PDB file of C-alpha atoms and ligand atoms in Angstrom:
ATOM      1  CA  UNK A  36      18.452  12.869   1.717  1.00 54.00           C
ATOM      2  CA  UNK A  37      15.403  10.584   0.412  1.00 80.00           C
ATOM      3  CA  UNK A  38      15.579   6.941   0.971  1.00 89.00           C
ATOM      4  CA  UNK A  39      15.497   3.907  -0.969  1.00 97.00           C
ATOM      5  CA  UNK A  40      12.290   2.096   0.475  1.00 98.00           C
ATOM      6  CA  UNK A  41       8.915   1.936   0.747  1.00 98.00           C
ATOM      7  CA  UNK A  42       6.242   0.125   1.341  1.00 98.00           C
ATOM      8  CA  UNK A  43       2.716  -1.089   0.041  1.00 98.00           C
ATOM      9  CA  UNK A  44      -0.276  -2.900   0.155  1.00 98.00           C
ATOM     10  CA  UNK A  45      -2.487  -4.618  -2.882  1.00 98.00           C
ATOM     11  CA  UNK A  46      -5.882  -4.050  -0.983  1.00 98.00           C
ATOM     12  CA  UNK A  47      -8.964  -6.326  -1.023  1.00 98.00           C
ATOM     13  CA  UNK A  48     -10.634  -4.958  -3.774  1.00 97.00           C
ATOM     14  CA  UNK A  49      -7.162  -5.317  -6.133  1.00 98.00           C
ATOM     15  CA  UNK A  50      -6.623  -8.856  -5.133  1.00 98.00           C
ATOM     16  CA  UNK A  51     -10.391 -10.000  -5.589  1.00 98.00           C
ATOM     17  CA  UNK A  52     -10.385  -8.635  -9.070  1.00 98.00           C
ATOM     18  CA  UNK A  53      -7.180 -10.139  -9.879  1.00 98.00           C
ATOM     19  CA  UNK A  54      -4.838  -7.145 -10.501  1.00 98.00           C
ATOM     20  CA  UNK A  55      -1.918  -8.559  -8.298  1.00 98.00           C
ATOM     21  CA  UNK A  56      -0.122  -9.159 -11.827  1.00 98.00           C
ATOM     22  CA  UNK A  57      -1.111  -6.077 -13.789  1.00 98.00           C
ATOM     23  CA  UNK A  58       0.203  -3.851 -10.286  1.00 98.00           C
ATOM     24  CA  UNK A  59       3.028  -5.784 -10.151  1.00 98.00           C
ATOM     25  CA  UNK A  60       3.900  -5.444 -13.094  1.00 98.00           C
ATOM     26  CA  UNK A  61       3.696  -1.476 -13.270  1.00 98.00           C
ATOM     27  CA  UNK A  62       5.320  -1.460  -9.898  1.00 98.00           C
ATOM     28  CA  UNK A  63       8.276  -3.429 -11.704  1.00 98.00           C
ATOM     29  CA  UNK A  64       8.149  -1.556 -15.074  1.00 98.00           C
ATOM     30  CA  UNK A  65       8.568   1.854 -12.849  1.00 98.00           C
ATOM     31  CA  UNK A  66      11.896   0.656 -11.815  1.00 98.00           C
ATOM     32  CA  UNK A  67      11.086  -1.109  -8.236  1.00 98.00           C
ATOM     33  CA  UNK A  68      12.898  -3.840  -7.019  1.00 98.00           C
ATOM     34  CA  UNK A  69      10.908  -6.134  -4.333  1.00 98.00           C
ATOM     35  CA  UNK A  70      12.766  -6.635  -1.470  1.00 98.00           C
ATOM     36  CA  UNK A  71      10.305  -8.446   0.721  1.00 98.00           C
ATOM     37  CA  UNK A  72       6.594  -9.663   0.172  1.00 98.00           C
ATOM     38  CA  UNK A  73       3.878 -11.646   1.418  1.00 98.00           C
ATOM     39  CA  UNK A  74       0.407 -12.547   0.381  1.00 98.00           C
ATOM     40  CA  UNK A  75      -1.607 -12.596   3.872  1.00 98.00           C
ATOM     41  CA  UNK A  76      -5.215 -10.874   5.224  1.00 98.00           C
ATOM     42  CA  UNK A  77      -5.136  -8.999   8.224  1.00 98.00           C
ATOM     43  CA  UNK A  78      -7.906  -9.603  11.119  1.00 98.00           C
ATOM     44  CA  UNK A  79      -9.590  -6.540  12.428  1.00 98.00           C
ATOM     45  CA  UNK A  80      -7.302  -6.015  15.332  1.00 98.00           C
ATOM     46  CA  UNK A  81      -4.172  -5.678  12.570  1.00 98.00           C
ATOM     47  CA  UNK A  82      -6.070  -3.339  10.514  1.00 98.00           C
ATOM     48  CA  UNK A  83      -6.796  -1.281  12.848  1.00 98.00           C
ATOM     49  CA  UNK A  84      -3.352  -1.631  14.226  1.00 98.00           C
ATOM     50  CA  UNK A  85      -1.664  -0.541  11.022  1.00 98.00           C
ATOM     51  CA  UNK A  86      -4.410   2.544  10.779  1.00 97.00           C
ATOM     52  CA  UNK A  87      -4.152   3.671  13.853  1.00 96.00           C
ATOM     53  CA  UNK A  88      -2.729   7.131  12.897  1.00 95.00           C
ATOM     54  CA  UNK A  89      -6.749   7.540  11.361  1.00 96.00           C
ATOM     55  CA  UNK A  90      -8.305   6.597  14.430  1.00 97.00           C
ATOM     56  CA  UNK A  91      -9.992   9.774  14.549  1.00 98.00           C
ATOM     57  CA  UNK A  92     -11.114   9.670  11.356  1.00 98.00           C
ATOM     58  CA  UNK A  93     -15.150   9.469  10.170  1.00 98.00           C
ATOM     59  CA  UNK A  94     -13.483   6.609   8.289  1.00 97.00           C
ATOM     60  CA  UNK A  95     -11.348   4.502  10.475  1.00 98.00           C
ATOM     61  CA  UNK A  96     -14.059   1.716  11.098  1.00 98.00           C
ATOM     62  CA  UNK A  97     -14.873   1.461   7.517  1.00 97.00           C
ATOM     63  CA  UNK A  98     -11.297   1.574   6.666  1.00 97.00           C
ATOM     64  CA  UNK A  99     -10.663  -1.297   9.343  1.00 98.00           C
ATOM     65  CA  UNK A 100     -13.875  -3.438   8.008  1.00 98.00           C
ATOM     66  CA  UNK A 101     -12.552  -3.161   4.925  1.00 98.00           C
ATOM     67  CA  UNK A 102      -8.865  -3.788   4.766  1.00 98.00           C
ATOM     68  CA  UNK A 103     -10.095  -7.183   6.987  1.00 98.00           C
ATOM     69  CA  UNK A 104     -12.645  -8.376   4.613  1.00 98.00           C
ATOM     70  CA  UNK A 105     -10.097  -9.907   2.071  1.00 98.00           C
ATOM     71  CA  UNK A 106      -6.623 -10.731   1.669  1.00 98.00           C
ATOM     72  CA  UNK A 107      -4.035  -8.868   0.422  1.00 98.00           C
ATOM     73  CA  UNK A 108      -0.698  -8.601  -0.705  1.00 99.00           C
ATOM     74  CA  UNK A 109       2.480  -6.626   1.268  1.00 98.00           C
ATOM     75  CA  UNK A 110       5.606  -5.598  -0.003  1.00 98.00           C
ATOM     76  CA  UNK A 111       8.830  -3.619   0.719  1.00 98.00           C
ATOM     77  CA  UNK A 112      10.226  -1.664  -2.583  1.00 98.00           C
ATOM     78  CA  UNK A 113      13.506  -0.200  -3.499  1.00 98.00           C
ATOM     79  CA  UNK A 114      14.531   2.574  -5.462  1.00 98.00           C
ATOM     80  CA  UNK A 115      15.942   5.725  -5.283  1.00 98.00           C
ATOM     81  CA  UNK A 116      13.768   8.159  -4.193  1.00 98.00           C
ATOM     82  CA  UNK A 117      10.850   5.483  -3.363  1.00 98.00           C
ATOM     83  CA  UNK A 118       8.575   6.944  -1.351  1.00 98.00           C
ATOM     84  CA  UNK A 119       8.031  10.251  -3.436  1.00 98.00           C
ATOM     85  CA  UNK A 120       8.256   7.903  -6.791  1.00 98.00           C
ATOM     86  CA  UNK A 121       5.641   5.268  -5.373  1.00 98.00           C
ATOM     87  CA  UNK A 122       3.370   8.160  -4.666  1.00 98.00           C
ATOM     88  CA  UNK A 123       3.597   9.303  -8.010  1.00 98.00           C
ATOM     89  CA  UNK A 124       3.135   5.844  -9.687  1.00 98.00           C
ATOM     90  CA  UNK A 125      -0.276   5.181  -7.406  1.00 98.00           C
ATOM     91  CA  UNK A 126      -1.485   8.668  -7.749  1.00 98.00           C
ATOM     92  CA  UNK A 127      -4.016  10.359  -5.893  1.00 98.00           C
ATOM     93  CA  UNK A 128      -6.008   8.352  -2.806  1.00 97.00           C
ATOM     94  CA  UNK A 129      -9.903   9.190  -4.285  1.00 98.00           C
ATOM     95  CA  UNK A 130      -9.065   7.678  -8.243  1.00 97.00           C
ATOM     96  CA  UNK A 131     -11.163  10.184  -9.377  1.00 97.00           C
ATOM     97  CA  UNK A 132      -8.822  12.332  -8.607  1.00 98.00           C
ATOM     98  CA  UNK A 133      -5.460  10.350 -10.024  1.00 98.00           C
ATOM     99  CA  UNK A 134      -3.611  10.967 -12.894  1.00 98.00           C
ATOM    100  CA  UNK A 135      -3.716   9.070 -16.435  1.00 98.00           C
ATOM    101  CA  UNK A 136      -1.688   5.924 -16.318  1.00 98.00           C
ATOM    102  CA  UNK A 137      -1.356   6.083 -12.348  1.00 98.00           C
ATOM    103  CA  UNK A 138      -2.150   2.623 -10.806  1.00 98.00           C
ATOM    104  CA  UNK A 139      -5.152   3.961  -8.762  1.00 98.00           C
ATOM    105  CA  UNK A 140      -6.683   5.546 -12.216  1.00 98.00           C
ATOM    106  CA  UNK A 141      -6.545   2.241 -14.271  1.00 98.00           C
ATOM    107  CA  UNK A 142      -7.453  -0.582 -10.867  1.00 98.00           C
ATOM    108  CA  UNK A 143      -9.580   1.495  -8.039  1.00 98.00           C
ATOM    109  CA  UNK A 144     -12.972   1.541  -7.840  1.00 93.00           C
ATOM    110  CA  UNK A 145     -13.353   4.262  -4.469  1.00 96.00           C
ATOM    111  CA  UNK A 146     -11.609   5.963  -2.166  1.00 96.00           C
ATOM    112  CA  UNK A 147     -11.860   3.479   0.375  1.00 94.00           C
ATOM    113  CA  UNK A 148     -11.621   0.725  -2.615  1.00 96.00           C
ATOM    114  CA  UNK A 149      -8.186   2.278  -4.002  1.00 98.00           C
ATOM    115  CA  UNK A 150      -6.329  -1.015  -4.883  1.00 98.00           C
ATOM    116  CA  UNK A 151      -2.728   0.315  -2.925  1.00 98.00           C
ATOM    117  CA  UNK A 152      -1.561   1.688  -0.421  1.00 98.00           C
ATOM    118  CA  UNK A 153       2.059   3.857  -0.549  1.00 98.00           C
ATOM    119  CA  UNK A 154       3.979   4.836   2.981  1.00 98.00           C
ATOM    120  CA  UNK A 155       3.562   8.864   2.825  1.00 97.00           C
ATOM    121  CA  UNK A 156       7.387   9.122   4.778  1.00 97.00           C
ATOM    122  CA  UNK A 157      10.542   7.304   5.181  1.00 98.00           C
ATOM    123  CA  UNK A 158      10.096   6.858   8.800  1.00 97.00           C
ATOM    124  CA  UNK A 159       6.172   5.565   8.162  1.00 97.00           C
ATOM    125  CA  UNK A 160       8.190   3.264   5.473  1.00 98.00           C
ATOM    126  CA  UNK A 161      10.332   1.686   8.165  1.00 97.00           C
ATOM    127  CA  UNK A 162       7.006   1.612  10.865  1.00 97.00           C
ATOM    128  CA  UNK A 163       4.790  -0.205   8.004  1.00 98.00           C
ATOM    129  CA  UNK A 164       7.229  -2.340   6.667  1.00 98.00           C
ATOM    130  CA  UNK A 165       8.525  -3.417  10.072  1.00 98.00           C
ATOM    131  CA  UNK A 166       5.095  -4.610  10.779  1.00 98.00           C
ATOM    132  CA  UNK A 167       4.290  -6.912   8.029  1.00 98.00           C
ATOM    133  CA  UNK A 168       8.283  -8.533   7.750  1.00 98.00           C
ATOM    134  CA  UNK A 169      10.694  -9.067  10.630  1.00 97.00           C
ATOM    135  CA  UNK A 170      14.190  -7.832  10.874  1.00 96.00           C
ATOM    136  CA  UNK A 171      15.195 -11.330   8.643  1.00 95.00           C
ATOM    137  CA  UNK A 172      13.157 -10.523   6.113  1.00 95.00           C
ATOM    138  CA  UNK A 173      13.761  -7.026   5.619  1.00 94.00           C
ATOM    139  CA  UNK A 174      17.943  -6.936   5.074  1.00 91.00           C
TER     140      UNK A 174
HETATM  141  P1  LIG B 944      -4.144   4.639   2.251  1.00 60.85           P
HETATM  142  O1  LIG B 944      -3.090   5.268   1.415  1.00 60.85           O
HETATM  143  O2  LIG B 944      -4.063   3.189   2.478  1.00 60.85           O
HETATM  144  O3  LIG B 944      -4.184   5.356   3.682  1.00 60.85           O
HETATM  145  C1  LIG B 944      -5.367   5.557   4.429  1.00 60.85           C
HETATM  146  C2  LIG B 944      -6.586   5.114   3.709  1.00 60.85           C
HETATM  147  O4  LIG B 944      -7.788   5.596   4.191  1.00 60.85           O
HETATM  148  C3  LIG B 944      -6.540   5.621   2.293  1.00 60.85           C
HETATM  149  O5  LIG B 944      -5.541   4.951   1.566  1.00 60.85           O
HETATM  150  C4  LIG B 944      -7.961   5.405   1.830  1.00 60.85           C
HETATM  151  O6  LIG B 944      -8.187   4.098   1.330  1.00 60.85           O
HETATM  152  C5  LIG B 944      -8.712   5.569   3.124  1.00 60.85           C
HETATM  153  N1  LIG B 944      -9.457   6.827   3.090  1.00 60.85           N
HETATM  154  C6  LIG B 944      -8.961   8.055   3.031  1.00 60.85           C
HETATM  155  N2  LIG B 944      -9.954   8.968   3.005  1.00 60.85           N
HETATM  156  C7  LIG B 944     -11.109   8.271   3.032  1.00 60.85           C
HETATM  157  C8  LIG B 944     -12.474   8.622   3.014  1.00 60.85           C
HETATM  158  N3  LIG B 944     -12.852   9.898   2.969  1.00 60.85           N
HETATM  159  N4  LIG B 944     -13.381   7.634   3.058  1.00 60.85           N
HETATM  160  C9  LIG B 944     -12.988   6.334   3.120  1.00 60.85           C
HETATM  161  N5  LIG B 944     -11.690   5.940   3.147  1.00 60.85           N
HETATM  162  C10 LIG B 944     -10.771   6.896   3.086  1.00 60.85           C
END
C-alpha cells in the first residue's frame, strides 16, 4: 500500500522569482494538506548531504552549488497516494520535458533550475522529510 506523505523543496530559482505563492497554491488546489514547513537555505555541506544518493553524478557539484546559493522553502505533504500524485503535479525533472499545467512546465527555467523537488519513494519521503523537521514537527 502507498502512503500518505511526501516531501518537497521550492528551490532557489522558485523562491528568487517569487513563485512560493503560485506553487503553493497548486500544491493546495491538487488536494495537499501541509503538514510541516519551513523557509530556510541550506549551506553546502547540507546540500550535499541531502544529494548524496547523486554523488556520482557529472552533476552533483553543480547540484550542491546550486541548491546553496539561495534559500528555499521545505515541506511535508499529505494525501493519499502522495508521492506518485506529487510526481504527477511537478512533472518531469528537465521542464522541457513536463506536461501542460505541471508545476515544473509553468515555474522552471532548467533542469538543474526546476523550481521543486518531489521524494521519488515512501521510504526517501520519510529520509528527506526527517532531515529538514524533527520527530516534533513531523506528527
Ligand atoms: P530533484 O528532483 O531535486 O533531484 C535531483 C536533482 O538533480 C534534480 O531534481 C535536478 O534538479 C538535478 N538534475 C538531474 N539531472 C540533472 C542534470 N543532467 N544536470 C543538472 N542537474 C540535474
Amino acid at each position: 500500500m502507498s502512503g500518505n506523505r511526501t516531501f518537497t523543496m521550492i528551490k532557489p530559482d522558485a523562491v528568487e522569482n517569487n513563485y512560493i505563492g503560485g506553487i503553493l497554491k497548486m500544491i493546495n488546489e491538487a488536494g495537499f494538506r501541509i503538514k510541516a514547513m519551513k523557509f530556510t537555505r541550506l549551506t553546502k555541506e547540507a546540500a550535499g548531504a541531502f544529494y548524496a544518493v547523486h554523488k556520482e553524478r557529472p552533476f552533483y557539484g553543480e547540484l550542491v552549488e546550486y541548491m546553496s546559493g539561495g534559500p528555499i522553502v521545505a515541506a511535508i505533504l499529505e494525501k493519499d497516494n502522495a508521492v506518485e500524485d506529487f510526481r504527477k503535479l511537478i512533472g518531469a525533472t528537465n521542464p522541457e520535458e513536463a506536461e501542460e499545467g505541471t508545476i515544473r512546465k509553468i515555474y522552471a527555467k532548467s533542469i538543474a533550475a526546476n523550481a521543486v523537488h518531489g521524494s521519488d519513494s515512501d521510504e526517501n519521503a520519510e529520509i528527506e522529510g526527517s532531515f529538514f523537521f524533527s520527530q516534533l514537527e513531523r506528527f
